Coordinates of C-alpha atoms in Angstrom, one line a residue:
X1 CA 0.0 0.0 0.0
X2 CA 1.8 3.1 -1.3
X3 CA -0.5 5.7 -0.1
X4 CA -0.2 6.3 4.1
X5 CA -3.0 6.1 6.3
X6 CA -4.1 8.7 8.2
X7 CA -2.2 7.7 11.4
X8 CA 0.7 8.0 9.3
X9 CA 0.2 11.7 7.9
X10 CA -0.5 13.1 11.5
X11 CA 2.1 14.3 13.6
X12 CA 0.0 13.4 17.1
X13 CA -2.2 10.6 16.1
X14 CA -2.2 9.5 19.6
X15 CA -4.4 12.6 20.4
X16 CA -5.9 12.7 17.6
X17 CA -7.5 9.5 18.4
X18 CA -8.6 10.3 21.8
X19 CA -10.4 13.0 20.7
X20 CA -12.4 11.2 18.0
X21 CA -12.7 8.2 20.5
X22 CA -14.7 10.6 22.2
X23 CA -16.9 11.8 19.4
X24 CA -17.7 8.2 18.0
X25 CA -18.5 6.9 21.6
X26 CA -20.8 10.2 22.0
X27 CA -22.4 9.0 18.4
X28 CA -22.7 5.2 19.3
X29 CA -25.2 5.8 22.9
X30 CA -27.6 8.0 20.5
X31 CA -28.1 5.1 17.8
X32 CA -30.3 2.5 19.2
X33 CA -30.7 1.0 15.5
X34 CA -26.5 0.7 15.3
X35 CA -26.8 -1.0 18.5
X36 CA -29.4 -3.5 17.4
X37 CA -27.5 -4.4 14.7
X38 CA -24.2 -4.4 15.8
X39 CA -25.2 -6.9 18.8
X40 CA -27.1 -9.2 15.7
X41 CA -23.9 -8.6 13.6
X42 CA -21.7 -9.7 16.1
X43 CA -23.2 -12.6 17.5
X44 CA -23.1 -13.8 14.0
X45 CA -20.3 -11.9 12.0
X46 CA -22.7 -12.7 8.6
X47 CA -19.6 -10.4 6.9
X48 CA -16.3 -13.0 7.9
X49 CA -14.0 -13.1 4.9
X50 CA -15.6 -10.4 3.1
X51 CA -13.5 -7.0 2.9
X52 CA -15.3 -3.7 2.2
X53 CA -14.0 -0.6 0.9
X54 CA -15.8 2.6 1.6
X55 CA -15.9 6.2 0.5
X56 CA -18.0 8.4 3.1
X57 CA -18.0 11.6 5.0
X58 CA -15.9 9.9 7.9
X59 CA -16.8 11.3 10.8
X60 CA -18.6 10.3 14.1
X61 CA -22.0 8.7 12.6
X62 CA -20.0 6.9 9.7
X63 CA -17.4 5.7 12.1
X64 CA -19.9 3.7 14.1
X65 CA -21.3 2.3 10.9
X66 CA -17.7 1.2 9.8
X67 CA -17.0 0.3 13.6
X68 CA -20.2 -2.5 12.9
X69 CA -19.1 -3.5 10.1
X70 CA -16.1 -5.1 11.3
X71 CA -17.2 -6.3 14.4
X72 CA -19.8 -8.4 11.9
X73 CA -16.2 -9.5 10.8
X74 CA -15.1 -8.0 7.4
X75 CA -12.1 -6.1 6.5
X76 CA -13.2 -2.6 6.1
X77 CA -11.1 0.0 4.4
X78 CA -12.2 3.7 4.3
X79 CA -11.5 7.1 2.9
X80 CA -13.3 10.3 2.2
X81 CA -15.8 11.4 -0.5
X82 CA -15.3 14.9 0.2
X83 CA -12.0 17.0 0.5
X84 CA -13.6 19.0 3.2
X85 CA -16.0 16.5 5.1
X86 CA -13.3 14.1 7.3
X87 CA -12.5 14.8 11.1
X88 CA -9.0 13.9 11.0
X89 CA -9.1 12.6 14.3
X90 CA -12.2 10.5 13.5
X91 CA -10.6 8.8 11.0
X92 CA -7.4 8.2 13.2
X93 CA -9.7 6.8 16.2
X94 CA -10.9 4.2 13.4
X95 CA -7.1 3.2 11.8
X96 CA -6.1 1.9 15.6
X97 CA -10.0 -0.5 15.5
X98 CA -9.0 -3.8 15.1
X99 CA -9.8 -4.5 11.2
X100 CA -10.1 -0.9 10.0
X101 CA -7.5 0.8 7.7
X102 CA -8.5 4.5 7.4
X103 CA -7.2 7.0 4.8
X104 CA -9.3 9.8 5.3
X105 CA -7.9 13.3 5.9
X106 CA -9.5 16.4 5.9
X107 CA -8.1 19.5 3.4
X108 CA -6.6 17.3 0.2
X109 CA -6.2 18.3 -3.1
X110 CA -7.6 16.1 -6.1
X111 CA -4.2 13.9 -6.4
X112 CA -4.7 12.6 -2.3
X113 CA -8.4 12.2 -2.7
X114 CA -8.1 10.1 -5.3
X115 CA -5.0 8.4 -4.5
X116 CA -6.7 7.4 -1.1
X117 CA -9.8 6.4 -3.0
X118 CA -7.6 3.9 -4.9
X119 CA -5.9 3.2 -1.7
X120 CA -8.9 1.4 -0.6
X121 CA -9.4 -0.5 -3.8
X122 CA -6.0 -1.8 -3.0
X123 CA -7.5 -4.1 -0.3
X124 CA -9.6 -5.8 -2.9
X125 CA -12.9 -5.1 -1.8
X126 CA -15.5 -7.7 -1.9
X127 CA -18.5 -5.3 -1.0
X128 CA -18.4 -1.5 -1.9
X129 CA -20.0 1.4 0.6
X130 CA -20.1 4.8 -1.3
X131 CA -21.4 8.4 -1.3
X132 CA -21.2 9.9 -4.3
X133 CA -20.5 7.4 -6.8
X134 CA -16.7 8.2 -6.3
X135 CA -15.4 4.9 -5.5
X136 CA -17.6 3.0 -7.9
X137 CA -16.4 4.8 -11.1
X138 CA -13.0 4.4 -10.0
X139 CA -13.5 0.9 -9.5
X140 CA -15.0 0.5 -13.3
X141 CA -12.2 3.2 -14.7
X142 CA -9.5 2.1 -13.2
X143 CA -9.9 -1.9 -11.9
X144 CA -12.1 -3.4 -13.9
X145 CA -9.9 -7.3 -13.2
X146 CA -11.9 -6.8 -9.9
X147 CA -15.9 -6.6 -10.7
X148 CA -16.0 -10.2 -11.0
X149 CA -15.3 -10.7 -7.1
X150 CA -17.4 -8.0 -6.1
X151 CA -20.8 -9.4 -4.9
X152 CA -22.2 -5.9 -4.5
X153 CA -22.5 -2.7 -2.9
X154 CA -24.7 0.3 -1.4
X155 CA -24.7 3.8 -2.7
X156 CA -25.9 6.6 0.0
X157 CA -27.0 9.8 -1.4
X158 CA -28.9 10.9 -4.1
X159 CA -26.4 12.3 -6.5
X160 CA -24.6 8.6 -6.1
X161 CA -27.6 7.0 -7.4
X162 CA -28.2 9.9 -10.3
X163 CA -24.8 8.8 -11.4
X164 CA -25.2 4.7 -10.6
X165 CA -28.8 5.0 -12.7
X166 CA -27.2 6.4 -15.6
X167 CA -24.4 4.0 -15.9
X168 CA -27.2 1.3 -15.4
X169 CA -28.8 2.4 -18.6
X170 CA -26.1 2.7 -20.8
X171 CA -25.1 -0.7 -19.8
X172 CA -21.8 0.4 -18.0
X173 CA -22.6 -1.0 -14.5
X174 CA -21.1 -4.3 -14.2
X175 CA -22.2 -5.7 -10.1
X176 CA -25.2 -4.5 -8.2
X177 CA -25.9 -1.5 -6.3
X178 CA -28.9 -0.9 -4.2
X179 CA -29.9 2.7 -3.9
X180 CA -29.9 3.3 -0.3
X181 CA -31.4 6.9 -0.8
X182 CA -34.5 5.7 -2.3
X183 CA -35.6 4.2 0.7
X184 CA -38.6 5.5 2.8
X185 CA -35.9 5.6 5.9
X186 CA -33.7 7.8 4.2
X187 CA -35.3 9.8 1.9
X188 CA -38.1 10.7 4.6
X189 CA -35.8 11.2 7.8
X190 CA -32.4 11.8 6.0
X191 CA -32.9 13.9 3.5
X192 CA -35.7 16.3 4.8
X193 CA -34.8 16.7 8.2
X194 CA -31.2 15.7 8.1
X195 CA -30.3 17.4 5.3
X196 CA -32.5 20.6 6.8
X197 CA -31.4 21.1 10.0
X198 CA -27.3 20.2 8.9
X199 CA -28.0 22.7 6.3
X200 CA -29.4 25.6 8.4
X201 CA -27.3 25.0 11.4
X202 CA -24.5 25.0 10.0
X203 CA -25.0 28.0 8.0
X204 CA -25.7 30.1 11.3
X205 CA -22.8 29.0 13.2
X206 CA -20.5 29.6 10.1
X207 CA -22.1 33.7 9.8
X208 CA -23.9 34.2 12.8
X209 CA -26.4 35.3 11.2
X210 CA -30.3 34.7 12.2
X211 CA -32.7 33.5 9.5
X212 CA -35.9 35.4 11.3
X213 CA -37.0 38.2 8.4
X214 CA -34.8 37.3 5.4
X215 CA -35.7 36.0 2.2
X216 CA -34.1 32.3 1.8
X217 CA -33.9 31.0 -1.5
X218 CA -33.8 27.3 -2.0
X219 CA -33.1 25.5 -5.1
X220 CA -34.7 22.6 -5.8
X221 CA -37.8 21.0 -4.4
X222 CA -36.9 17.1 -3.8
X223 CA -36.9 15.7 -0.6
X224 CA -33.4 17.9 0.5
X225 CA -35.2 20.8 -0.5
X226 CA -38.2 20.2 1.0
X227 CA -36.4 19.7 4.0
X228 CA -34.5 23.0 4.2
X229 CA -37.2 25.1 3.1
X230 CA -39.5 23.6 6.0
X231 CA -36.6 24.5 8.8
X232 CA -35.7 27.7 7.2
X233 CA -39.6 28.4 7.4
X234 CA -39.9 27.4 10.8
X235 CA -37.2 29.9 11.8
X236 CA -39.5 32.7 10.6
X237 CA -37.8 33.1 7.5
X238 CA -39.2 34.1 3.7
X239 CA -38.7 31.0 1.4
X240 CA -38.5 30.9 -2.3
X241 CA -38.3 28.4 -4.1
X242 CA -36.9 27.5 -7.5
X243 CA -37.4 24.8 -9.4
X244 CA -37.4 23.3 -12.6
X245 CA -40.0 20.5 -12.8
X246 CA -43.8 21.6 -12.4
X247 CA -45.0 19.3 -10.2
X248 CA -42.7 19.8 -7.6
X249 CA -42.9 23.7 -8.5
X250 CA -46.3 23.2 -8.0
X251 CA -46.4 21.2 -5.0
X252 CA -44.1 24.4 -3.4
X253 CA -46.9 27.0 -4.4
X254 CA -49.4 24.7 -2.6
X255 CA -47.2 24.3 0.5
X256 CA -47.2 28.2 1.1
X257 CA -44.1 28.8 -0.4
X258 CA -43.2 32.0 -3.2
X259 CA -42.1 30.1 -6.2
X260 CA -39.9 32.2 -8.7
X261 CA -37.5 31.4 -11.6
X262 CA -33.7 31.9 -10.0
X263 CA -33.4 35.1 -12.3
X264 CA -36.3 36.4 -10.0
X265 CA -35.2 35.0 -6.9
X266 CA -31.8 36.2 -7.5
X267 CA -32.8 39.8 -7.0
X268 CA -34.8 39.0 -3.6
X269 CA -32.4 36.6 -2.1
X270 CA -30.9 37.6 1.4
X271 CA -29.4 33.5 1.6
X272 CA -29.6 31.2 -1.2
X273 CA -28.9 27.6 -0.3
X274 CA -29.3 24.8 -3.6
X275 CA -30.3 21.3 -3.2
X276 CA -30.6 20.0 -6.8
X277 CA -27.7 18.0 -7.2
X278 CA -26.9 19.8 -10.7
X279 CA -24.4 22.4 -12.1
X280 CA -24.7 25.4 -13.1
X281 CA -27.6 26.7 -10.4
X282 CA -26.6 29.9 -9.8
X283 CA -24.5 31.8 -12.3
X284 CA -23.3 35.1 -13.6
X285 CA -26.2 36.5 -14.7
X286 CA -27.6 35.6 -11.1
X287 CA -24.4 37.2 -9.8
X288 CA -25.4 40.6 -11.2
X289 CA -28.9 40.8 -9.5
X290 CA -27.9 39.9 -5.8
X291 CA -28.0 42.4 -3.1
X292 CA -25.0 43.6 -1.6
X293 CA -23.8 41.2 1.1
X294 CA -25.6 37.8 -0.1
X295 CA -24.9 34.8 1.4
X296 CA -24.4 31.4 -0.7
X297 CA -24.5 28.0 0.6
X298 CA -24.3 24.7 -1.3
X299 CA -26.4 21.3 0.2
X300 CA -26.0 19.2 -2.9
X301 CA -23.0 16.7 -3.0
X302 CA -20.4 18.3 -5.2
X303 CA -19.3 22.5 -5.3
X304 CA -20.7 22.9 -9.1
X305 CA -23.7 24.2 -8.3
X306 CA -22.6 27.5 -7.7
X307 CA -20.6 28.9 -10.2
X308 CA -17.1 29.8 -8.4
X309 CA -15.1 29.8 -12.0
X310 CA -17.5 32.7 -13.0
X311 CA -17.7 34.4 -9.7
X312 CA -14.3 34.9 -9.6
X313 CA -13.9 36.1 -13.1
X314 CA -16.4 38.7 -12.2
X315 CA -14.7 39.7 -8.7
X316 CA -12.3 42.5 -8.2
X317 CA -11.2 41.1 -5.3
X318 CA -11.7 37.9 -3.0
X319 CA -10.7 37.6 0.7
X320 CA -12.3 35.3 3.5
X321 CA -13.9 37.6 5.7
X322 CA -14.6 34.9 8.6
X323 CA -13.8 31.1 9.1
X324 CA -15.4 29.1 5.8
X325 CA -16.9 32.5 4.4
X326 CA -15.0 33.6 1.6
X327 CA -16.2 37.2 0.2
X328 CA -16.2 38.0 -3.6
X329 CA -16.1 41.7 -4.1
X330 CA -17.6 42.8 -7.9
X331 CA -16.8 46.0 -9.7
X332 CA -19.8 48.0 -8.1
X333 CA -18.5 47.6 -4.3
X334 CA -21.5 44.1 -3.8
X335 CA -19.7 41.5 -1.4
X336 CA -21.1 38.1 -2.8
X337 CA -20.3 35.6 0.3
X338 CA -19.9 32.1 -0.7
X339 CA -19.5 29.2 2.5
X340 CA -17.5 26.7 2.6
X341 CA -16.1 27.2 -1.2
X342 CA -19.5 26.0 -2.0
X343 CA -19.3 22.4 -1.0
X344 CA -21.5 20.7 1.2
X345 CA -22.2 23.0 3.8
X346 CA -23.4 20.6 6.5
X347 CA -20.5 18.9 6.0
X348 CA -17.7 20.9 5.0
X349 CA -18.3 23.9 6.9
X350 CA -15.3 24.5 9.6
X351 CA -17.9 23.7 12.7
X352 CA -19.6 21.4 10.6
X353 CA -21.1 17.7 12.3
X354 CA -23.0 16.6 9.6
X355 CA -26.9 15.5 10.6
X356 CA -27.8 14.9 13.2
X357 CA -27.5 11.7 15.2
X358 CA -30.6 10.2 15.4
X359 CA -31.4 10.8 11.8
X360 CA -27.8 9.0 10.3
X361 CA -28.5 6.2 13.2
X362 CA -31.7 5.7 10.7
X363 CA -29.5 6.0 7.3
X364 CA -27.2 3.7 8.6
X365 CA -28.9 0.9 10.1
X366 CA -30.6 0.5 6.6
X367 CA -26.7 0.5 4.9
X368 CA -25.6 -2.1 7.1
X369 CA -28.9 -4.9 6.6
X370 CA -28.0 -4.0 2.9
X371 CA -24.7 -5.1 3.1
X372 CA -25.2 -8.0 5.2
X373 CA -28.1 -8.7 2.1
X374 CA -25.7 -8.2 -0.6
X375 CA -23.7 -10.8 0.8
X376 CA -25.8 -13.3 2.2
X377 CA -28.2 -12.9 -1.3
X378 CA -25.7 -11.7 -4.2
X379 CA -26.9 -14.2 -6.5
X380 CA -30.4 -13.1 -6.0
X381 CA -29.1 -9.5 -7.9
X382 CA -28.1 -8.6 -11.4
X383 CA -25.7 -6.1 -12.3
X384 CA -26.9 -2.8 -11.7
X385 CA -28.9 -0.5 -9.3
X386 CA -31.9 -2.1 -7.6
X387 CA -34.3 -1.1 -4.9
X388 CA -33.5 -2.0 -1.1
X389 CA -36.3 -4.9 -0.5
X390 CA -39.0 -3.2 1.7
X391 CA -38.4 -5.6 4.5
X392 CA -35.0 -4.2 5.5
X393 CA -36.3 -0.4 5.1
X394 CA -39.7 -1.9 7.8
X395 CA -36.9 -3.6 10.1
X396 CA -35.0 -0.4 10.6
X397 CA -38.5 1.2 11.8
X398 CA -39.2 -1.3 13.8
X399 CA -36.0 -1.3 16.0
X400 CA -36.5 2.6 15.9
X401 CA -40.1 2.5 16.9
X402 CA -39.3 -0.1 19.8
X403 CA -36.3 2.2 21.1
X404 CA -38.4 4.9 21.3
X405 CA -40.9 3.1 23.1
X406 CA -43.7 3.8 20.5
X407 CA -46.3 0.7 20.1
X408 CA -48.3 0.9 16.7
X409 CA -51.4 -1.3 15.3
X410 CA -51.6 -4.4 13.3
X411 CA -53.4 -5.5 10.8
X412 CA -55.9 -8.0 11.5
X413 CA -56.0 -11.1 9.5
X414 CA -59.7 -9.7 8.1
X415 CA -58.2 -6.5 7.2
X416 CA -55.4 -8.2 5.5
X417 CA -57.9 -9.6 3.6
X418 CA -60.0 -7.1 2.7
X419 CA -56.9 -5.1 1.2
X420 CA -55.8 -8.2 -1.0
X421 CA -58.8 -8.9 -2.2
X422 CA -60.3 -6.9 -5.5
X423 CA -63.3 -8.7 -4.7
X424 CA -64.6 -6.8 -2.0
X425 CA -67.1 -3.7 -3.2
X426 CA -69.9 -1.8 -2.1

């Protein structure tokens, strides 16, 4: 292994690993579903002999998740799928667990993140954990000799699975992946109110600035969008939302929200935050109808939805004005403020923890039933992406409902009946 783990690129790993001993252990007694699991997973270790490589935001949450994943007894290598997202002293607390190699590090240029990308290929995975799509497109670039002894793998976020579909259709994705984020449990918990409150808090503790009054513009309507627009909303701010497909335009109009085009939104916009997962959102002729002092926040998974290239081009001058806000002055005298050089802000910010808790502890109780299903069912999957079976999505609510202490009804065998049955009319 050429590339050094992260133990060996810190000058104090020993406190490094204290300190993110602490954070994971925090993590771990506020995730009832990882618990479950990882007691299921270790009395039976359903993973020995298998060795799974990962690309995630590693820090406290994910580290729990990896932490299960050997202790259901596979080799588990890890690195980053954002330059900005790792706690280095995360990822050292989880190169010193027993059957963890970590190559994470926080602040690397395009050469490290890929070289520690391909640093966990190196293990010859068997199963494949990613966010973004980063590690499987390296995997079919660059290692192709190895698809035929990988049974599988699970892709976490929605631009991952944007990227997995469209390999799937033209034919160009050769082991199966299931699409995590299409599941109830992360699309309805994750993405709306993880993805919302990570979002929001994240931008106040970067500016110190209070939503109450302003006009938040938020791009895109899925289920991220939806989810920041409802917490930006409940903090007494003005939401607009822009969109490009009607029905989810449509549904925002119906939900109370202003709907505008970005070229109208651009000229209203106090803080503009954009969930769609595409590039291009906000550009130059954006640029030139914000209001002096606007603040610009990215939620999707890669920085190209704001357009930095162009912003700079237009600035005069550029200087960060306070830790992760970098201000773009244009010709007039208007500061433009862009966060966290427009990466993920709940994640990449400089106080940034990701989502919360509870809500990952639901994201990645369904990961880890997927993997131990891609193992224990590979040949029940074709090459390409396919939907998590609704029984493992159902079993991650049910160990959440239980640890919460909420008891719900069951159907009885009559009204299973009646709900079969196309038989039954007036």
């Amino acid at each position: 292994m050429s590339h050094p783990t992260i133990t060996e690129q810190l000058s104090d790993p020993e406190s490094a690993r204290e300190s993110g001993r602490k954070k994971i252990e925090w993590a771990r007694q506020h995730m009832p579903i990882m618990t479950a699991v990882a007691e299921e997973f270790g009395a039976e270790t359903p993973l020995e002999g298998e060795v799974v490589a990962m690309a995630m935001h590693v820090e406290a949450k994910t580290a729990v998740l990896t932490e299960v994943l050997a202790e259901a007894g596979a080799e588990v290598a890890i690195t980053g799928c954002n330059p900005l997202s790792t706690h280095d002293d995360v990822s050292a607390a989880l190169d010193a667990v027993d059957g963890v190699t970590s190559y994470a590090k926080r602040e690397v240029d395009d050469e490290e993140y890929y070289a520690a990308i391909e640093a966990t290929i190196d293990h010859a995975p068997t199963v494949t954990v990613d966010d973004g799509g980063d590690l499987v497109m390296a995997i079919h670039e660059n290692y192709p000799e190895l698809i035929d002894s990988i049974v599988g793998g699970c892709e976490e976020t929605t631009t991952g699975v944007h990227r997995l579909r469209a390999m799937d259709d033209d034919g160009e994705l050769h082991y199966p992946m299931f699409a995590v984020n299409d599941t109830p449990m992360k699309r309805l918990f994750d993405n709306v109110h993880g993805t919302g409150e990570a979002s929001l808090s994240n931008i106040a503790m970067t500016t110190n600035l209070s939503f109450a009054g302003k006009n938040v513009v938020v791009a895109g309507y899925g289920y991220c969008g939806k989810g920041v627009a409802m917490k930006a909303s409940g903090q007494n701010a003005h939401v607009i939302v822009t969109e490009v497909e009607p029905r989810r335009a449509l549904e925002a109009h119906m939900e109370g929200y202003e709907v505008a085009s970005m070229a109208e939104a651009a000229e209203k916009g106090d803080i503009f935050v954009t969930t769609t997962g595409n590039r291009d959102v906000i550009v130059e002729e954006h640029f030139e109808a914000m209001q002096d002092g606007v603040v610009l926040a990215n939620a999707g998974h890669f920085n190209v939805e704001i357009d930095l290239d162009g912003l700079d081009e237009m600035a005069v001058g550029r200087r960060e004005v306070r830790d992760g806000v970098e201000e773009f002055e244009l010709p007039d005298g208007r500061r433009i403020n862009v966060l966290a050089d427009g990466r993920l802000v709940n994640l990449a910010s400089p106080v940034a923890m990701g989502h919360p808790v509870e809500v990952m502890d639901q994201s990645f109780g369904v990961q880890a039933v997927c993997v131990r299903e891609m193992v224990e069912n590979s040949d029940a999957y074709d090459a390409g992406v396919h939907e998590v079976p609704d029984d493992l999505d159902r079993e991650v609510a049910e160990i959440k409902l239980e640890a919460e202490g909420i008891e719900i009804d069951e159907l009885t065998a009559e009204q299973t009946e009646y709900m079969d049955s196309w038989q039954h009319g007036t």
